Coordinates of N, CA and C in Angstrom, one line a residue:
X1 N -120.8 20.4 148.3 CA -121.2 21.7 147.7 C -120.0 22.5 147.3
X2 N -119.9 22.9 146.1 CA -118.8 23.7 145.7 C -119.1 25.2 146.0
X3 N -118.2 25.9 146.7 CA -118.5 27.3 147.1 C -118.3 28.3 146.0
X4 N -119.2 28.3 145.0 CA -119.1 29.2 143.9 C -119.3 30.6 144.2
X5 N -120.1 30.9 145.1 CA -120.4 32.3 145.6 C -120.0 32.5 147.0
X6 N -119.5 33.6 147.4 CA -119.3 34.0 148.7 C -120.1 35.2 149.0
X7 N -120.9 35.2 150.1 CA -121.7 36.3 150.5 C -121.1 36.9 151.7
X8 N -120.7 38.2 151.7 CA -120.1 38.8 152.8 C -121.0 39.9 153.3
X9 N -121.4 39.7 154.6 CA -122.3 40.7 155.3 C -121.4 41.6 156.1
X10 N -121.2 42.8 155.7 CA -120.3 43.7 156.4 C -121.2 44.5 157.4
X11 N -121.1 44.1 158.7 CA -121.9 44.7 159.7 C -121.4 46.1 160.1
X12 N -120.3 46.5 159.7 CA -119.8 47.9 160.1 C -120.4 48.9 159.2
X13 N -120.7 48.6 157.9 CA -121.2 49.6 157.0 C -122.6 49.2 156.4
X14 N -123.1 48.1 156.9 CA -124.4 47.6 156.4 C -124.4 47.2 154.9
X15 N -123.4 46.6 154.5 CA -123.3 46.2 153.1 C -123.3 44.7 152.9
X16 N -123.9 44.3 151.8 CA -123.9 42.9 151.4 C -123.0 42.8 150.1
X17 N -121.9 42.1 150.2 CA -121.0 41.9 149.0 C -121.2 40.5 148.5
X18 N -121.5 40.3 147.2 CA -121.7 39.0 146.6 C -120.6 38.8 145.6
X19 N -119.8 37.8 145.9 CA -118.6 37.5 145.1 C -118.8 36.2 144.3
X20 N -118.7 36.2 143.0 CA -118.7 35.0 142.3 C -117.2 34.7 142.0
X21 N -116.8 33.6 142.7 CA -115.4 33.2 142.6 C -115.0 32.8 141.2
X22 N -113.8 33.1 140.8 CA -113.3 32.7 139.5 C -112.8 31.2 139.6
X23 N -112.6 30.6 138.5 CA -112.1 29.2 138.5 C -110.7 29.2 139.2
X24 N -109.9 30.2 139.0 CA -108.6 30.3 139.6 C -108.7 30.4 141.1
X25 N -109.7 31.3 141.6 CA -109.9 31.4 143.0 C -110.4 30.1 143.7
X26 N -111.3 29.4 143.0 CA -111.7 28.1 143.5 C -110.6 27.1 143.6
X27 N -109.7 27.1 142.6 CA -108.6 26.2 142.7 C -107.7 26.6 143.9
X28 N -107.4 27.9 144.0 CA -106.6 28.4 145.0 C -107.1 28.1 146.4
X29 N -108.4 28.2 146.6 CA -109.0 27.9 147.9 C -108.8 26.5 148.4
X30 N -108.6 25.6 147.5 CA -108.4 24.2 147.9 C -107.0 24.0 148.5
X31 N -106.1 25.0 148.4 CA -104.8 24.9 149.0 C -104.8 25.3 150.5
X32 N -105.9 25.7 151.0 CA -106.0 26.1 152.4 C -106.7 25.1 153.2
X33 N -106.3 25.0 154.5 CA -106.9 24.1 155.4 C -108.4 24.4 155.7
X34 N -108.7 25.7 155.7 CA -110.1 26.1 155.9 C -110.4 27.3 155.0
X35 N -111.6 27.4 154.6 CA -112.0 28.4 153.6 C -111.8 29.8 154.2
X36 N -112.0 30.0 155.4 CA -111.8 31.4 156.0 C -110.3 31.9 155.8
X37 N -109.4 31.0 155.9 CA -108.0 31.3 155.6 C -107.8 31.8 154.2
X38 N -108.5 31.2 153.3 CA -108.5 31.6 151.9 C -109.1 33.0 151.8
X39 N -110.2 33.2 152.4 CA -110.9 34.5 152.3 C -110.0 35.7 152.7
X40 N -109.1 35.5 153.7 CA -108.2 36.6 154.1 C -107.3 37.0 153.0
X41 N -107.0 36.1 152.0 CA -106.1 36.4 150.9 C -106.8 37.3 149.8
X42 N -108.2 37.3 149.8 CA -108.9 38.1 148.8 C -109.6 39.4 149.4
X43 N -109.3 39.7 150.6 CA -109.9 40.8 151.3 C -109.6 42.1 150.5
X44 N -108.4 42.3 150.1 CA -108.0 43.6 149.4 C -108.6 43.6 148.0
X45 N -108.7 42.5 147.4 CA -109.2 42.5 146.0 C -110.7 42.9 146.0
X46 N -111.4 42.4 147.0 CA -112.9 42.7 146.9 C -113.3 43.7 148.0
X47 N -112.4 44.3 148.7 CA -112.7 45.5 149.5 C -113.5 45.2 150.8
X48 N -113.2 44.1 151.5 CA -113.8 43.8 152.8 C -112.8 43.4 153.8
X49 N -113.1 43.6 155.0 CA -112.3 43.1 156.1 C -113.0 42.0 156.9
X50 N -112.4 40.8 156.8 CA -113.1 39.7 157.4 C -113.4 39.9 158.9
X51 N -112.6 40.6 159.6 CA -112.8 40.9 161.0 C -114.1 41.7 161.3
X52 N -114.6 42.3 160.2 CA -115.9 43.1 160.3 C -117.1 42.5 159.7
X53 N -117.0 41.2 159.4 CA -118.0 40.6 158.5 C -118.4 39.2 159.0
X54 N -119.6 38.8 158.5 CA -120.0 37.4 158.6 C -120.0 37.0 157.1
X55 N -119.8 35.7 156.9 CA -119.8 35.2 155.5 C -120.4 33.9 155.4
X56 N -120.8 33.5 154.2 CA -121.3 32.2 153.9 C -121.0 31.9 152.4
X57 N -121.0 30.6 152.1 CA -120.8 30.2 150.7 C -122.0 29.5 150.2
X58 N -122.2 29.5 148.9 CA -123.3 28.7 148.3 C -122.9 28.3 146.9
X59 N -123.5 27.3 146.4 CA -123.2 26.8 145.0 C -124.2 27.6 144.1
X60 N -125.4 27.9 144.5 CA -126.4 28.6 143.7 C -126.7 29.9 144.4
X61 N -127.1 30.8 143.6 CA -127.4 32.2 144.2 C -128.9 32.5 143.8
X62 N -129.7 32.7 144.8 CA -131.1 33.1 144.7 C -131.3 34.4 145.5
X63 N -132.2 35.3 144.9 CA -132.5 36.5 145.6 C -134.0 36.5 145.9
X64 N -134.3 36.9 147.2 CA -135.7 37.1 147.6 C -135.7 38.4 148.4
X65 N -136.6 39.3 148.1 CA -136.7 40.6 148.8 C -138.1 40.7 149.3
X66 N -138.2 41.2 150.6 CA -139.5 41.3 151.2 C -139.7 42.8 151.7
X67 N -140.9 43.2 151.7 CA -141.3 44.5 152.3 C -142.7 44.3 152.9
X68 N -142.8 44.7 154.1 CA -144.1 44.6 154.8 C -144.7 43.2 154.8
X69 N -143.8 42.2 155.0 CA -144.2 40.8 155.0 C -144.5 40.1 153.7
X70 N -144.3 40.8 152.6 CA -144.6 40.3 151.3 C -143.4 40.3 150.4
X71 N -143.2 39.3 149.5 CA -142.2 39.3 148.6 C -142.4 40.4 147.5
X72 N -141.4 41.1 147.2 CA -141.5 42.2 146.2 C -140.6 41.9 145.0
X73 N -141.0 42.4 143.8 CA -140.3 42.2 142.6 C -139.0 43.0 142.6
X74 N -138.2 42.9 141.5 CA -137.0 43.7 141.3 C -136.0 43.5 142.4
X75 N -135.8 42.3 142.8 CA -134.8 42.1 143.9 C -133.4 42.0 143.2

């Protein structure tokens, strides 16, 4: 799986940051032993602090939004 998107869940301010990595960033990430080390290099660019976040990567991005147990439109 190629980590095209990075989802950053900032638990300090209750924000979800969705980053679509550029081709350059993807190439750069391959120079690091682990992906988290790469993420520390882009904290300033995207305005998050890894020490205050959980993160995950995904190749495809899908949105699902729920309210009162039911999926709602306009996610």
